[in-house]
Amino acid sequence: MGAPLITAYLSRFPRYRTVLSLMFLFTLGNVACMLAPNYPVMLASRIFLAAVSSALISMSMTFAPDVAPRKYTSSVISWIFAGFNIASVFGVPFSMFIVQFASWRVAFAFIVVVSILLLLLMVKFLPTKNLPPTNNIMEQLVLLKDRRIIMAVSAMILSGSSAYCFYTYLSPILLDKMGLSANLLTLAFVIFGVAAMISNLLSPMLNYWGGMRILWMIFAGQAIFSILLTFTMESFILGSVVICCLGVLMYLLNTPTQMYYLQVSKKFYPGTLALAGSLTSSSYNVGIAVGSFAGSLSVDLAGLNSVGITGGIFAILATIISYLLASRIKREYKEVIARAMRMLNK
């Protein structure tokens, strides 16, 4: 949630060194988790990691135009998100698998080793070219006053809230409602992870098919399947189909929204590119927090079956906001075409 402010501040420094420094801090944070002697140290380390990883993802977005041709920029962005999202989804079953055979410290040790290898690859392959001059923090924050940005961020928060209403309680849904054996829980999470991976792979295609103008349809589908979950979670077959569909819908919004943030930033607010790159991950993280809280409140008040309805309400709100934004984008596009035609007629 602090990513926008952190990224806005860090954008003043050389990008290459900043990203490497963040990756080094990320590695140290995981070392601290691995060696944590008690819960307070673990909690502090995890909070530190949350701030560092959010800024790291945001700064990584700014490399997309420099490492790939323009027509592949959206694909590169989708793969950056894929790393974040796949880690979020596959990290649960993979950690469960490791803990079954070894200590939880081994899971963090594995992350440390992978982080060191990744840091070495970043040193070798990332371009050293820096970003154009950026504004100071207060000048960059003007981007967040733009109504289009506010609407897009709001829709993303609501979509993330919808997704994590049910995902937070996926284990009890599978075990208590659908009757899945505990021995198959890890496999079930892997299958859901595959659905989420498909979502990431389809996300750049959605950008080519209409991007923000059709995103409301995705949220409408998310609302329908979230509500259906309430009525199908006690059927193993129907519930499994609905959950997989929700997994495929889960991350389709990533590339279209991130590309839109970057476009608005570049066209109307020069010097805010790094801040624009932070909005998708930070918005979705807010959605995760809101959705997890709303899901727990829903379960306490109305039982496990209610998470689908609660998630559906969030998705309906996301649909309404994104439809209004899509209508505005279409109007702006028509105005640009009309101005171009008038200039040609002159």
Coordinates of C-alpha atoms in Angstrom, one line a residue:
M1 CA 0.0 0.0 0.0
G2 CA 3.0 2.3 0.5
A3 CA 4.4 1.5 -2.9
P4 CA 3.2 4.8 -4.7
L5 CA 5.0 7.0 -2.1
I6 CA 8.1 4.8 -1.9
T7 CA 8.3 4.6 -5.7
A8 CA 7.7 8.3 -6.2
Y9 CA 10.6 9.0 -3.8
L10 CA 13.0 6.4 -5.4
S11 CA 12.3 7.6 -8.9
R12 CA 14.7 10.5 -8.3
F13 CA 17.7 8.1 -8.1
P14 CA 19.4 6.1 -10.9
R15 CA 17.0 3.3 -11.8
Y16 CA 19.5 0.5 -12.4
R17 CA 21.1 1.0 -9.0
T18 CA 17.8 1.4 -7.3
V19 CA 16.4 -1.8 -8.6
L20 CA 19.5 -3.7 -7.6
S21 CA 19.5 -2.2 -4.2
L22 CA 15.8 -3.2 -3.7
M23 CA 16.6 -6.7 -4.8
F24 CA 19.5 -6.8 -2.3
L25 CA 17.2 -5.6 0.5
F26 CA 14.6 -8.2 -0.6
T27 CA 17.2 -10.9 -0.1
L28 CA 18.2 -9.6 3.3
G29 CA 14.6 -9.4 4.3
N30 CA 14.1 -13.1 3.5
V31 CA 17.4 -13.9 5.4
A32 CA 15.8 -12.2 8.4
C33 CA 12.7 -14.3 8.1
M34 CA 14.7 -17.4 7.8
L35 CA 16.7 -16.6 11.0
A36 CA 13.8 -15.0 12.9
P37 CA 14.0 -16.1 16.6
N38 CA 10.5 -15.0 17.5
Y39 CA 7.2 -13.7 16.1
P40 CA 7.8 -9.9 16.4
V41 CA 11.0 -10.2 14.3
M42 CA 9.2 -12.3 11.7
L43 CA 6.3 -9.8 11.6
A44 CA 8.7 -6.8 11.2
S45 CA 10.6 -8.7 8.5
R46 CA 7.4 -9.4 6.6
I47 CA 6.3 -5.8 6.7
F48 CA 9.7 -4.7 5.5
L49 CA 9.5 -7.2 2.7
A50 CA 6.0 -6.1 1.7
A51 CA 7.2 -2.5 1.2
V52 CA 10.4 -3.5 -0.7
S53 CA 8.7 -6.0 -3.0
S54 CA 5.9 -3.5 -3.9
A55 CA 8.5 -0.9 -4.9
L56 CA 10.6 -3.5 -6.7
I57 CA 7.6 -4.6 -8.9
S58 CA 6.8 -1.0 -9.6
M59 CA 10.3 0.0 -10.6
S60 CA 10.5 -3.2 -12.7
M61 CA 7.6 -1.9 -14.8
T62 CA 9.7 1.0 -16.0
F63 CA 12.1 -1.4 -17.7
A64 CA 9.5 -2.9 -20.0
P65 CA 9.9 -0.3 -22.9
D66 CA 13.7 -0.7 -22.7
V67 CA 13.9 -4.5 -22.9
A68 CA 11.4 -5.2 -25.6
P69 CA 10.0 -3.6 -28.8
R70 CA 7.0 -1.4 -28.3
K71 CA 4.6 -4.0 -29.7
Y72 CA 5.7 -6.4 -27.0
T73 CA 5.6 -4.0 -24.1
S74 CA 2.3 -5.2 -22.8
S75 CA 3.5 -8.8 -22.9
V76 CA 6.6 -7.9 -20.9
I77 CA 4.4 -6.2 -18.3
S78 CA 2.1 -9.2 -18.1
W79 CA 5.1 -11.4 -17.4
I80 CA 6.2 -9.1 -14.6
F81 CA 2.8 -9.5 -13.1
A82 CA 2.8 -13.2 -13.8
G83 CA 5.9 -13.6 -11.6
F84 CA 4.1 -11.7 -8.8
N85 CA 0.8 -13.4 -9.2
I86 CA 2.1 -16.9 -9.8
A87 CA 4.3 -16.6 -6.8
S88 CA 1.2 -15.6 -4.8
V89 CA -0.8 -18.6 -5.9
F90 CA 1.8 -21.3 -6.3
G91 CA 3.7 -20.1 -3.2
V92 CA 1.1 -21.5 -0.9
P93 CA 1.1 -25.2 -2.2
F94 CA 4.9 -25.1 -2.7
S95 CA 5.5 -23.9 0.9
M96 CA 3.0 -26.5 2.2
F97 CA 5.0 -29.2 0.3
I98 CA 8.3 -28.0 1.7
V99 CA 7.0 -27.8 5.3
Q100 CA 5.7 -31.4 5.0
F101 CA 9.2 -32.6 4.7
A102 CA 11.3 -29.9 6.4
S103 CA 11.2 -26.8 8.6
W104 CA 9.5 -23.6 7.4
R105 CA 13.0 -22.0 7.6
V106 CA 13.9 -24.2 4.6
A107 CA 11.2 -22.5 2.6
F108 CA 12.8 -19.1 3.3
A109 CA 16.2 -20.5 2.6
F110 CA 15.0 -21.6 -0.9
I111 CA 13.7 -18.0 -1.5
V112 CA 17.1 -16.6 -0.5
V113 CA 19.0 -18.8 -2.9
V114 CA 16.6 -17.9 -5.8
S115 CA 16.8 -14.2 -4.9
I116 CA 20.6 -14.3 -5.0
L117 CA 20.6 -16.0 -8.5
L118 CA 18.0 -13.4 -9.7
L119 CA 20.1 -10.5 -8.4
L120 CA 23.1 -11.8 -10.4
L121 CA 21.0 -12.1 -13.5
M122 CA 19.7 -8.5 -13.0
V123 CA 23.2 -7.2 -12.7
K124 CA 24.1 -8.8 -16.1
F125 CA 21.0 -8.2 -18.2
L126 CA 19.1 -5.1 -17.1
P127 CA 19.8 -2.0 -19.1
T128 CA 21.6 0.8 -17.2
K129 CA 19.7 3.5 -19.0
N130 CA 17.9 5.8 -16.5
L131 CA 14.4 7.2 -16.6
P132 CA 13.7 10.7 -17.9
P133 CA 13.8 13.4 -15.2
T134 CA 11.0 13.0 -12.7
N135 CA 9.0 15.5 -10.6
N136 CA 9.3 15.7 -6.8
I137 CA 6.9 13.6 -4.8
M138 CA 4.1 16.3 -4.5
E139 CA 4.2 17.0 -8.2
Q140 CA 4.0 13.3 -9.0
L141 CA 1.0 12.8 -6.7
V142 CA -1.1 15.0 -9.0
L143 CA -1.5 11.9 -11.1
L144 CA -3.7 10.4 -8.4
K145 CA -6.1 13.4 -8.7
D146 CA -7.0 12.4 -12.3
R147 CA -10.6 11.0 -12.3
R148 CA -9.7 8.4 -14.9
I149 CA -6.9 7.1 -12.6
I150 CA -9.2 7.2 -9.6
M151 CA -11.8 5.2 -11.4
A152 CA -9.3 2.6 -12.7
V153 CA -7.7 2.2 -9.3
S154 CA -11.1 1.9 -7.6
A155 CA -12.2 -0.8 -10.0
M156 CA -9.0 -2.7 -9.5
I157 CA -9.3 -2.5 -5.7
L158 CA -12.8 -3.8 -5.9
S159 CA -11.9 -6.7 -8.3
G160 CA -9.0 -7.7 -6.0
S161 CA -11.4 -7.6 -3.0
S162 CA -13.8 -9.8 -4.9
A163 CA -11.1 -12.4 -5.7
Y164 CA -9.7 -12.6 -2.2
C165 CA -13.1 -12.9 -0.5
F166 CA -13.1 -16.5 -1.7
Y167 CA -9.4 -17.1 -2.2
T168 CA -8.7 -16.4 1.5
Y169 CA -11.1 -19.2 2.4
L170 CA -10.3 -21.6 -0.5
S171 CA -8.9 -24.3 1.8
P172 CA -12.0 -24.6 4.0
I173 CA -14.2 -24.4 0.9
L174 CA -12.3 -27.3 -0.6
L175 CA -12.2 -29.4 2.6
D176 CA -15.4 -28.6 4.4
K177 CA -17.8 -27.8 1.7
M178 CA -16.6 -29.7 -1.4
G179 CA -15.4 -32.7 0.6
L180 CA -11.8 -32.8 -0.8
S181 CA -9.4 -35.0 1.0
A182 CA -6.7 -33.2 2.9
N183 CA -4.0 -35.2 1.0
L184 CA -5.2 -33.6 -2.2
L185 CA -5.2 -30.0 -1.0
T186 CA -1.8 -29.2 -2.4
L187 CA -2.7 -30.6 -5.8
A188 CA -5.9 -28.5 -5.8
F189 CA -3.9 -25.3 -5.2
V190 CA -1.6 -26.3 -8.0
I191 CA -4.5 -26.7 -10.4
F192 CA -5.9 -23.3 -9.2
G193 CA -2.4 -21.9 -9.8
V194 CA -2.5 -23.2 -13.4
A195 CA -5.8 -21.3 -13.9
A196 CA -4.2 -18.2 -12.5
M197 CA -1.3 -18.6 -14.9
I198 CA -3.7 -18.9 -17.8
S199 CA -5.2 -15.6 -16.6
N200 CA -1.8 -13.9 -16.7
L201 CA -1.1 -15.2 -20.2
L202 CA -4.4 -14.0 -21.5
S203 CA -4.0 -10.6 -20.0
P204 CA -1.9 -9.0 -22.7
M205 CA -4.3 -10.4 -25.4
L206 CA -7.2 -8.6 -23.6
N207 CA -5.2 -5.3 -24.0
Y208 CA -5.2 -5.9 -27.8
W209 CA -8.9 -6.8 -27.9
G210 CA -10.0 -3.6 -26.3
G211 CA -8.2 -3.1 -23.0
M212 CA -10.0 -0.8 -20.6
R213 CA -13.0 -0.5 -22.9
I214 CA -14.0 -4.2 -22.4
L215 CA -12.7 -4.7 -18.8
W216 CA -16.2 -4.2 -17.4
M217 CA -17.2 -7.5 -19.1
I218 CA -14.5 -9.3 -17.2
F219 CA -15.7 -7.9 -13.9
A220 CA -19.3 -8.8 -14.8
G221 CA -18.1 -12.4 -15.3
Q222 CA -16.3 -12.3 -12.0
A223 CA -19.5 -11.1 -10.3
I224 CA -21.6 -14.0 -11.9
F225 CA -19.1 -16.7 -11.0
S226 CA -18.6 -15.3 -7.4
I227 CA -22.3 -15.5 -6.8
L228 CA -22.6 -18.9 -8.4
L229 CA -19.9 -20.1 -5.9
T230 CA -22.4 -19.7 -3.1
F231 CA -24.8 -22.2 -4.7
T232 CA -22.2 -24.6 -6.1
M233 CA -19.6 -25.0 -3.4
E234 CA -21.2 -28.1 -2.0
S235 CA -21.0 -29.9 -5.3
F236 CA -17.4 -31.0 -6.0
I237 CA -17.7 -30.9 -9.8
L238 CA -19.7 -27.7 -10.2
G239 CA -17.8 -26.0 -7.4
S240 CA -14.5 -27.0 -9.1
V241 CA -15.6 -25.5 -12.4
V242 CA -16.7 -22.3 -10.9
I243 CA -13.4 -21.9 -8.8
C244 CA -11.3 -22.6 -11.9
C245 CA -13.3 -20.0 -13.9
L246 CA -12.7 -17.5 -11.1
G247 CA -9.0 -18.3 -11.3
V248 CA -8.9 -17.6 -15.0
L249 CA -10.7 -14.2 -14.5
M250 CA -8.6 -13.3 -11.5
Y251 CA -5.6 -11.5 -13.2
L252 CA -7.0 -10.5 -16.6
L253 CA -7.1 -6.9 -15.5
N254 CA -3.4 -6.5 -14.9
T255 CA -2.0 -5.6 -18.3
P256 CA -4.9 -3.4 -19.5
T257 CA -4.9 -1.3 -16.3
Q258 CA -1.1 -1.0 -16.1
M259 CA -0.9 0.1 -19.8
Y260 CA -3.7 2.6 -19.2
Y261 CA -1.9 4.1 -16.2
L262 CA 1.3 4.4 -18.2
Q263 CA -0.5 6.0 -21.2
V264 CA -2.3 8.6 -19.0
S265 CA 1.0 9.3 -17.2
K266 CA 3.0 9.8 -20.4
K267 CA 0.5 11.9 -22.2
F268 CA -0.9 14.1 -19.5
Y269 CA 1.5 14.0 -16.5
P270 CA 5.2 13.8 -17.7
G271 CA 7.6 12.9 -14.9
T272 CA 5.1 10.5 -13.1
L273 CA 6.0 7.3 -15.0
A274 CA 7.5 5.5 -12.0
L275 CA 4.5 6.4 -9.8
A276 CA 2.1 5.1 -12.6
G277 CA 4.1 1.9 -12.6
S278 CA 3.3 1.3 -8.9
L279 CA -0.5 1.7 -9.1
T280 CA -1.5 -1.8 -10.3
S281 CA 0.4 -3.8 -7.7
S282 CA -0.5 -1.4 -4.8
S283 CA -4.2 -1.2 -5.8
Y284 CA -4.4 -5.0 -6.0
N285 CA -2.7 -5.3 -2.6
V286 CA -5.3 -2.9 -1.1
G287 CA -7.9 -5.2 -2.7
I288 CA -6.3 -8.2 -1.1
A289 CA -6.4 -6.6 2.4
V290 CA -10.0 -5.4 1.9
G291 CA -11.2 -8.7 0.5
S292 CA -9.6 -10.8 3.2
F293 CA -11.2 -8.6 5.9
A294 CA -14.6 -8.5 4.2
G295 CA -14.4 -12.3 3.7
S296 CA -13.6 -13.0 7.4
L297 CA -16.4 -10.6 8.5
S298 CA -18.8 -12.3 6.1
V299 CA -17.9 -15.8 7.4
D300 CA -18.3 -14.6 11.0
L301 CA -21.7 -13.2 10.4
A302 CA -23.2 -15.5 7.8
G303 CA -21.0 -18.6 7.4
L304 CA -18.7 -19.8 4.7
N305 CA -21.3 -19.9 1.9
S306 CA -21.6 -16.1 2.1
V307 CA -18.1 -15.3 0.7
G308 CA -19.4 -15.8 -2.8
I309 CA -22.2 -13.2 -2.4
T310 CA -19.8 -10.8 -0.7
G311 CA -17.2 -11.2 -3.5
G312 CA -20.0 -10.8 -6.1
I313 CA -21.0 -7.4 -4.6
F314 CA -17.4 -6.1 -4.9
A315 CA -17.3 -7.3 -8.5
I316 CA -20.6 -5.7 -9.4
L317 CA -19.3 -2.4 -8.1
A318 CA -16.1 -2.9 -10.1
T319 CA -18.3 -3.6 -13.2
I320 CA -20.2 -0.3 -12.8
I321 CA -17.1 1.8 -12.3
S322 CA -15.2 0.2 -15.2
Y323 CA -18.3 0.6 -17.5
L324 CA -18.4 4.3 -16.7
L325 CA -14.7 4.6 -17.4
A326 CA -15.0 2.7 -20.6
S327 CA -17.8 5.1 -21.7
R328 CA -15.5 8.0 -21.0
I329 CA -12.6 6.5 -22.9
K330 CA -14.8 5.9 -25.9
R331 CA -16.0 9.5 -25.8
E332 CA -12.5 10.8 -25.7
Y333 CA -11.5 8.6 -28.6
K334 CA -14.4 9.9 -30.7
E335 CA -13.4 13.5 -29.9
V336 CA -9.9 12.8 -31.0
I337 CA -11.2 11.3 -34.3
A338 CA -13.5 14.3 -34.8
R339 CA -10.7 16.8 -34.3
A340 CA -8.5 14.9 -36.7
M341 CA -11.3 14.9 -39.3
R342 CA -11.8 18.6 -38.9
M343 CA -8.1 19.3 -39.4
L344 CA -8.1 17.1 -42.6
N345 CA -11.1 19.0 -43.9
K346 CA -9.4 22.3 -43.5

